[in-house]
Short mmCIF file of C-alpha atoms in Angstrom, two decimals:
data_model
loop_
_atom_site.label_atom_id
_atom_site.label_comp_id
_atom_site.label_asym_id
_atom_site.label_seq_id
_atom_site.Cartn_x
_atom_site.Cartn_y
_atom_site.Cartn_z
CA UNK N 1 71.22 7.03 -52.21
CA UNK N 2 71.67 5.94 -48.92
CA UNK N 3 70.60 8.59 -47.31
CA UNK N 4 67.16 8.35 -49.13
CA UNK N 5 66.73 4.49 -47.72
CA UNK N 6 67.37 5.38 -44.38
CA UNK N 7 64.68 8.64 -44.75
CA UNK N 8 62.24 6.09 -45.74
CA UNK N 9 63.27 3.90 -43.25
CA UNK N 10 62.29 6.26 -40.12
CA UNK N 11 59.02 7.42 -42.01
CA UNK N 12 56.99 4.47 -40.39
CA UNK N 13 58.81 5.36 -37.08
CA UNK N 14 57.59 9.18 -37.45
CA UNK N 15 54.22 8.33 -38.37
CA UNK N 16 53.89 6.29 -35.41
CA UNK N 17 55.22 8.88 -33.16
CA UNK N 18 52.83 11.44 -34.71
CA UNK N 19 49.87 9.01 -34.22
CA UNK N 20 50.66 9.48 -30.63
CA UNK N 21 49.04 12.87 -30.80
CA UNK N 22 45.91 11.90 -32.49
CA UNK N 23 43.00 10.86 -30.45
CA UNK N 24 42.71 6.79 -29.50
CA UNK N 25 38.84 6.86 -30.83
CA UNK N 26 40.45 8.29 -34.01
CA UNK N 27 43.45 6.23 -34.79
CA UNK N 28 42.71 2.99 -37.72
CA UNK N 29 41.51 0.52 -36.17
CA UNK N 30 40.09 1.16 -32.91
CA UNK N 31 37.18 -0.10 -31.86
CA UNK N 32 34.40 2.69 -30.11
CA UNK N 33 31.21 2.47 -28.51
CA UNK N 34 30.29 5.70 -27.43
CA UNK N 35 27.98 5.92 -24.14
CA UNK N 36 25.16 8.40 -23.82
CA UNK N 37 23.88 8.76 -19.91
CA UNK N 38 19.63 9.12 -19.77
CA UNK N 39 19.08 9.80 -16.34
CA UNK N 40 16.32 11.68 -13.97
CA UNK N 41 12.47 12.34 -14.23
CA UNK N 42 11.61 12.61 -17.86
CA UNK N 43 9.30 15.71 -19.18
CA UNK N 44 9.68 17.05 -15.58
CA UNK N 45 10.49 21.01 -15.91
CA UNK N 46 10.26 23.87 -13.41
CA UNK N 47 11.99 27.15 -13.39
CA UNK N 48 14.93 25.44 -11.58
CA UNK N 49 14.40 21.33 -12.02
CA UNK N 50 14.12 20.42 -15.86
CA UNK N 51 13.72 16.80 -16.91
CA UNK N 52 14.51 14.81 -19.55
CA UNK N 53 13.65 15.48 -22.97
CA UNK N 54 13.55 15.09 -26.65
CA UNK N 55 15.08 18.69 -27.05
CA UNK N 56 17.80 18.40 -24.01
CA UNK N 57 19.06 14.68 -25.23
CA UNK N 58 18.63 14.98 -29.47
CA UNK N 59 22.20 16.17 -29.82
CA UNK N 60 23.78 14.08 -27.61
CA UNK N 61 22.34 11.35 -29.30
CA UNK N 62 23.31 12.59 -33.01
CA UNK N 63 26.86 13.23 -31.83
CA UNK N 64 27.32 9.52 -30.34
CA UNK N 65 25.84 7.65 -33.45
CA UNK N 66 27.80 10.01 -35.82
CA UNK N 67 31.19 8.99 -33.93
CA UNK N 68 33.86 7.78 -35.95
CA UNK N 69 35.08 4.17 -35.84
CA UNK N 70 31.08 3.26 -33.39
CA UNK N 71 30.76 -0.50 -33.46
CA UNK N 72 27.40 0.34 -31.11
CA UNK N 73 25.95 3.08 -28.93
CA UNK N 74 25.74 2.09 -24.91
CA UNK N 75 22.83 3.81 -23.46
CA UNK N 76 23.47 3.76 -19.51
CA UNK N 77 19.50 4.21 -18.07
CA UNK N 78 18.45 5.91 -14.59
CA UNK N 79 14.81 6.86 -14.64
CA UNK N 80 11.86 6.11 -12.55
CA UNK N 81 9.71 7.77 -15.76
CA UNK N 82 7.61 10.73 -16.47
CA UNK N 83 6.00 12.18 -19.61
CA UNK N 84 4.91 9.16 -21.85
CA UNK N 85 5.07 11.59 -24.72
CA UNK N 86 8.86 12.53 -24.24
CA UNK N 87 9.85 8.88 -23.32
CA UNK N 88 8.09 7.50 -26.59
CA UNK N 89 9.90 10.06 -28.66
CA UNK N 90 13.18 9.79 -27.19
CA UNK N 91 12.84 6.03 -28.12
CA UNK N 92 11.47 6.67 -31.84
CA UNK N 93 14.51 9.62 -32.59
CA UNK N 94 16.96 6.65 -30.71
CA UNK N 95 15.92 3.92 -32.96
CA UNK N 96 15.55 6.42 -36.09
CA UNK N 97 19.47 6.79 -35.90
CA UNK N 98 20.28 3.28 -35.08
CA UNK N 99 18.37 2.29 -38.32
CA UNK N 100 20.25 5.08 -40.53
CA UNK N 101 24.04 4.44 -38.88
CA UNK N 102 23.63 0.67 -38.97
CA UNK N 103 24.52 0.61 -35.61
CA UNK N 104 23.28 -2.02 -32.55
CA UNK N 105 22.26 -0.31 -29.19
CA UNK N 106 23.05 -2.17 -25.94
CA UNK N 107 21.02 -0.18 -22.99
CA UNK N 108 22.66 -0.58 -19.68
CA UNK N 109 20.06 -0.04 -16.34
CA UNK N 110 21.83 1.30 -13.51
CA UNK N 111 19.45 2.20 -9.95
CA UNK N 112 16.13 2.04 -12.09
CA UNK N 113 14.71 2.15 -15.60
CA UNK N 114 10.85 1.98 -14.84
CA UNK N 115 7.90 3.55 -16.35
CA UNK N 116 9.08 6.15 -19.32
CA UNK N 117 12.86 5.14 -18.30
CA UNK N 118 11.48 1.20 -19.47
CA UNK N 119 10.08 2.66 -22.57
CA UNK N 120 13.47 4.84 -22.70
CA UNK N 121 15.44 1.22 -22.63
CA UNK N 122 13.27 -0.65 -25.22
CA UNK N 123 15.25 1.20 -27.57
CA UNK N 124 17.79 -1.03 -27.34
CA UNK N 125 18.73 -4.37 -28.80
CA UNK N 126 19.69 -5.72 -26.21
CA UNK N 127 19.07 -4.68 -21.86
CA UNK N 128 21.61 -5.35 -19.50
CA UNK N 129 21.29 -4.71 -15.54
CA UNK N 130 22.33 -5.13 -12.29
CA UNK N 131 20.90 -7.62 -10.08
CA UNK N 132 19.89 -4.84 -8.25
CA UNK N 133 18.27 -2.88 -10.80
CA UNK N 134 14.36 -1.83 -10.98
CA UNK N 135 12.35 -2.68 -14.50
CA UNK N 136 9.51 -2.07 -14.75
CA UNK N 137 5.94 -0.13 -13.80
CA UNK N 138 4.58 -0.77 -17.11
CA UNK N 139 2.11 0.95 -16.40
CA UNK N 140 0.46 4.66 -16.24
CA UNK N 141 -0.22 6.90 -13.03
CA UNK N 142 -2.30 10.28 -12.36
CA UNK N 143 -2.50 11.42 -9.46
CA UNK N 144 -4.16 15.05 -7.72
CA UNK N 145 -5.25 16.16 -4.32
CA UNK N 146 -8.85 17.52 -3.15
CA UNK N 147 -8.95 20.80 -1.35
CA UNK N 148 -13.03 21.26 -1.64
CA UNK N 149 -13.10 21.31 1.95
CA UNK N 150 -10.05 23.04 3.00
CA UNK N 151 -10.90 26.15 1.09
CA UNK N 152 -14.15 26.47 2.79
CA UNK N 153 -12.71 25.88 6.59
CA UNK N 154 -10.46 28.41 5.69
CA UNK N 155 -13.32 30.98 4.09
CA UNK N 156 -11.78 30.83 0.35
CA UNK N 157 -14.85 31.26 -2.26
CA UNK N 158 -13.70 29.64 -5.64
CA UNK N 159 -14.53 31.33 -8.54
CA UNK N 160 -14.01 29.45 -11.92
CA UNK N 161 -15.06 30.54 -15.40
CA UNK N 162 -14.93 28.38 -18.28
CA UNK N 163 -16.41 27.66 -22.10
CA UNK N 164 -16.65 24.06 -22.53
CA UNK N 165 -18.84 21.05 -20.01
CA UNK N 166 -15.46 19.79 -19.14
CA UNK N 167 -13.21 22.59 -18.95
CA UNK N 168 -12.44 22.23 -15.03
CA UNK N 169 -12.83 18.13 -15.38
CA UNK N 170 -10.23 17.01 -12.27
CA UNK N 171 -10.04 20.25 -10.77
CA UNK N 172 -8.80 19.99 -7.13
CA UNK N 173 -10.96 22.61 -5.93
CA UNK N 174 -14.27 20.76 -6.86
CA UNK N 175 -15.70 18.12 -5.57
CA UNK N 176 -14.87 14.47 -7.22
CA UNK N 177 -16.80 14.14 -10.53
CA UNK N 178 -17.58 10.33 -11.12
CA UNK N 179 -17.89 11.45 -14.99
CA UNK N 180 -14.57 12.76 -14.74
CA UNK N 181 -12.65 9.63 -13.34
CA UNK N 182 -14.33 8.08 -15.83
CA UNK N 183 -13.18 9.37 -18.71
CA UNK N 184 -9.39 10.03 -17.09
CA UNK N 185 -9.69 6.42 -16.22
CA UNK N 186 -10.07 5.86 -20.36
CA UNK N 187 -7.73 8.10 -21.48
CA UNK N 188 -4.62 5.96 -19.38
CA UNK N 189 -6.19 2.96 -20.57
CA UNK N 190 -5.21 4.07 -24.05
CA UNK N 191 -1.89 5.29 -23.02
CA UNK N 192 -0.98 2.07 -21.34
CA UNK N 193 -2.32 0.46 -24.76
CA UNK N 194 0.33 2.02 -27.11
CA UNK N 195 2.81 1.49 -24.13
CA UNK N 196 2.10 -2.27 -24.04
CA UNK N 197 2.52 -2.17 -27.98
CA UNK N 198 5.94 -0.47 -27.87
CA UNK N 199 6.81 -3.14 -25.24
CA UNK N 200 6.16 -6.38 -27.26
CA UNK N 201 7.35 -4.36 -30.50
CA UNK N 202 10.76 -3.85 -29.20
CA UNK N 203 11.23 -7.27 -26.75
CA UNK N 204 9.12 -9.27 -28.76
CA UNK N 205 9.67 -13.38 -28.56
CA UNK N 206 11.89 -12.02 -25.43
CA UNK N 207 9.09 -11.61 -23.44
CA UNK N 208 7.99 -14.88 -21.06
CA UNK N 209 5.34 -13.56 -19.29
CA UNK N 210 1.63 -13.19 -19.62
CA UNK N 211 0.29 -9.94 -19.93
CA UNK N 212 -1.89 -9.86 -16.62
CA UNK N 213 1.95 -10.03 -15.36
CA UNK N 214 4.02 -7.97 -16.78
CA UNK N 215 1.47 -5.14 -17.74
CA UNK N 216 -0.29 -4.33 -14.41
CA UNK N 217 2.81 -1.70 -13.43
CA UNK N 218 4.70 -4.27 -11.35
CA UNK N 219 7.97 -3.97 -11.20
CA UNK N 220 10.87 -6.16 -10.38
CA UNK N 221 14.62 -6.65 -9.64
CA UNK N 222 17.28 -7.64 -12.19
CA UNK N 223 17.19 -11.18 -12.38
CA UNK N 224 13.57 -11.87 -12.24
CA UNK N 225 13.08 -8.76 -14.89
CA UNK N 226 15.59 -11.24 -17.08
CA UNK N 227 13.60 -14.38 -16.44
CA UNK N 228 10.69 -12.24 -17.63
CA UNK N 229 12.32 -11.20 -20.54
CA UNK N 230 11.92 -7.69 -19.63
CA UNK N 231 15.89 -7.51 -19.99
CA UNK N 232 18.18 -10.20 -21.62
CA UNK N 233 21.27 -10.39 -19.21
CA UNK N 234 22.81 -9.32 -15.73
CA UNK N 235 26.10 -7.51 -16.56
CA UNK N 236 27.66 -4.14 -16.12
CA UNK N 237 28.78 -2.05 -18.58
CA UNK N 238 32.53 -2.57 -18.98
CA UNK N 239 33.19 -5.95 -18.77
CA UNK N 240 29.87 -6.49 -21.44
CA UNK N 241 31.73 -4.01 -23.83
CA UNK N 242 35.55 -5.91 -23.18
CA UNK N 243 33.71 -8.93 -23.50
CA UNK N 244 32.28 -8.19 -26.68
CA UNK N 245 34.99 -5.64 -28.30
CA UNK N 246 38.13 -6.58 -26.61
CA UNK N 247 40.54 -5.37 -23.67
CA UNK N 248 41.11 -2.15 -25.81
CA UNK N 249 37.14 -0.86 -26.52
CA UNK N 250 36.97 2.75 -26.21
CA UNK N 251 34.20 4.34 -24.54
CA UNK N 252 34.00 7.47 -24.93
CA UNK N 253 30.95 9.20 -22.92
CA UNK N 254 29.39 11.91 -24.65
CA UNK N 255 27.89 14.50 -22.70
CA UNK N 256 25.61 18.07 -23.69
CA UNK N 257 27.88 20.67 -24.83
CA UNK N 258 29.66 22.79 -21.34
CA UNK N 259 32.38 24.10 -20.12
CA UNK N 260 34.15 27.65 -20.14
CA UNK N 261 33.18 28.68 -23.75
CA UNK N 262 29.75 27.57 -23.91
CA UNK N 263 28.79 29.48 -20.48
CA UNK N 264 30.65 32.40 -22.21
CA UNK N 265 28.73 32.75 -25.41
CA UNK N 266 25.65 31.39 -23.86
CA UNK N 267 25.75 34.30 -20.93
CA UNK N 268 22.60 36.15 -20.77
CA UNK N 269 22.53 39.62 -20.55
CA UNK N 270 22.39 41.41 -16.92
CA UNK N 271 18.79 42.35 -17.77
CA UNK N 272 17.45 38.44 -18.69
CA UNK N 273 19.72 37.50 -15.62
CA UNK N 274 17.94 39.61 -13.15
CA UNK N 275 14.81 38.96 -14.70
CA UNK N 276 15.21 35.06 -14.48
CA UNK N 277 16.42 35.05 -11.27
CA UNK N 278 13.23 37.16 -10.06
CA UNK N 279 11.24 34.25 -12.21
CA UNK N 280 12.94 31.46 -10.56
CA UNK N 281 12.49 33.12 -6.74
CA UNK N 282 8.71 34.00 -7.92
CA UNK N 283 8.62 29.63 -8.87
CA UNK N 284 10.33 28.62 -5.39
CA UNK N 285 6.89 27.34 -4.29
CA UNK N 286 6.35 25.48 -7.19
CA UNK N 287 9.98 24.32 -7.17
CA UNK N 288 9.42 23.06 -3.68
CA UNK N 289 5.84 20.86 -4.50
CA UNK N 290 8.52 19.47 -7.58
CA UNK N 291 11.10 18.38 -5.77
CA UNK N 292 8.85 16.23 -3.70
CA UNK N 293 6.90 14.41 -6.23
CA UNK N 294 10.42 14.04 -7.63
CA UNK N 295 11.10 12.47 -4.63
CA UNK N 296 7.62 10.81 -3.70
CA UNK N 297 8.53 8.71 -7.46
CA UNK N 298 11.94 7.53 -6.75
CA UNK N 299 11.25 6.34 -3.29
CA UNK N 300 8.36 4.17 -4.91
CA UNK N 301 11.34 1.76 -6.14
CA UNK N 302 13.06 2.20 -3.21
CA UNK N 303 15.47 5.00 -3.64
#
């Protein structure tokens, strides 16, 4: 009989020791916020430089608002923007889950979350930054060069052949069309519309500014994008969360599936590798004119 008490007695002691070998995010009781990382030009993709994306970050995002024991999803932002499309449907499929989990979203801005990245952060309930951090550049941008003239210096005939009056509208081989810039000039303002909608959707009362201010594609630093509502506090991401949750929050990041077994089974075939490595060489010149409008967009805030 004895014996049996004392069994029971260690049983607590065992369970504890067992518990030991179960994940912290999974033990009863702890508290988790699982961060997802959005970072990069969104919708940019070339052979060798993809962007962000619905399809890259949509299981990322299912796996962190499916976590067990989430109080909230952190969303830590680095983006200078992109594709207006992918940016507005990364922010519908983020607040889609936060409506069906329950669950708040607290978006964290580190170097920049401007243009698409801004729209990218609305998603959140709340937007924290850095004092240093760039919001902003609500706003949208098109941009193309004119090589009319070079190609005839040079002795280059251009021959174009198309169904349709605009067809080649904005090609940089032609000559200017005012018509053209016209109707380009249209289309953005309509774009900017439904961005300006998202904007006072998601930040609503938050927002102090007039429009002719905050909507012109200005952008500003963290404390004045607070003031302007655009975000609703300076703080980083850890001491928010410990603040918040406690000493003992868990944040787990959750990243795209990797590693060993992934580059394993996902392994193309010597054929497809050869072939996409000649495809990639073959895009090097297009890679190149990337990588510097990648670059010509972050240095517009400075980085």
């Amino acid at each position: 009989m004895s014996e049996q008490i004392s069994d029971r007695a260690g049983l607590p002691g065992l369970v504890e020791r067992l518990m030991e070998f179960v994940p912290a995010r999974l033990r009863r009781g702890a508290v988790v916020v699982p961060v997802v990382r959005l970072s990069g030009l969104i919708g940019a993709v070339t052979p060798l430089r993809p962007g962000m994306s619905l399809a890259g970050v949509a299981r990322v995002l299912e796996r962190a608002f499916t976590m067990k024991h989430a109080k909230a999803v952190a969303l830590v932002i680095n983006s200078p923007g992109g594709s207006p499309v992918q940016s507005r449907q990364i922010y519908l499929r983020i607040r889609q889950l936060a409506a069906e989990k329950k669950l708040p979203v607290l978006v964290f801005v580190e170097d920049v979350a401007a243009s698409g990245g801004y729209m990218i952060a609305c998603a959140g309930d709340e937007i924290f930054c850095d004092p240093s951090s760039i919001l902003g550049s609500i706003g949208v941008i098109g941009g193309s060069f004119g090589f009319q003239d070079l190609i005839k210096r040079i002795g280059v005939e251009r021959r174009l052949y198309t169904a349709g009056v605009h067809k080649a509208m904005l090609d940089p081989f032609l000559p200017e069309n005012p018509d053209d810039v016209a109707r380009l000039k249209a289309l953005q303002r309509e774009i900017h519309a439904i961005f300006i909608a998202l904007v006072k959707q998601s930040r609503g009362a938050r927002l102090k500014g007039s429009d002719d201010v905050l909507f012109t594609g200005e952008y500003w630093a963290g404390e004045t994008s607070v003031s302007l509502g655009l975000a609703d506090a300076v703080g980083d991401l850890r001491s928010t969360l410990r603040a918040r949750y406690g000493d003992k929050v868990l944040t787990p990041v959750v990243s795209p599936p990797g590693g060993m077994l992934s580059s394993l089974f996902g392994r193309k075939s010597a054929g497809a590798g050869t072939a996409a490595s000649l495809e990639a060489i073959a895009g090097l010149p297009d890679e190149l004119i990337s990588a510097l409008e990648s670059r010509a967009i972050w240095a517009k805030f400075g980085f």
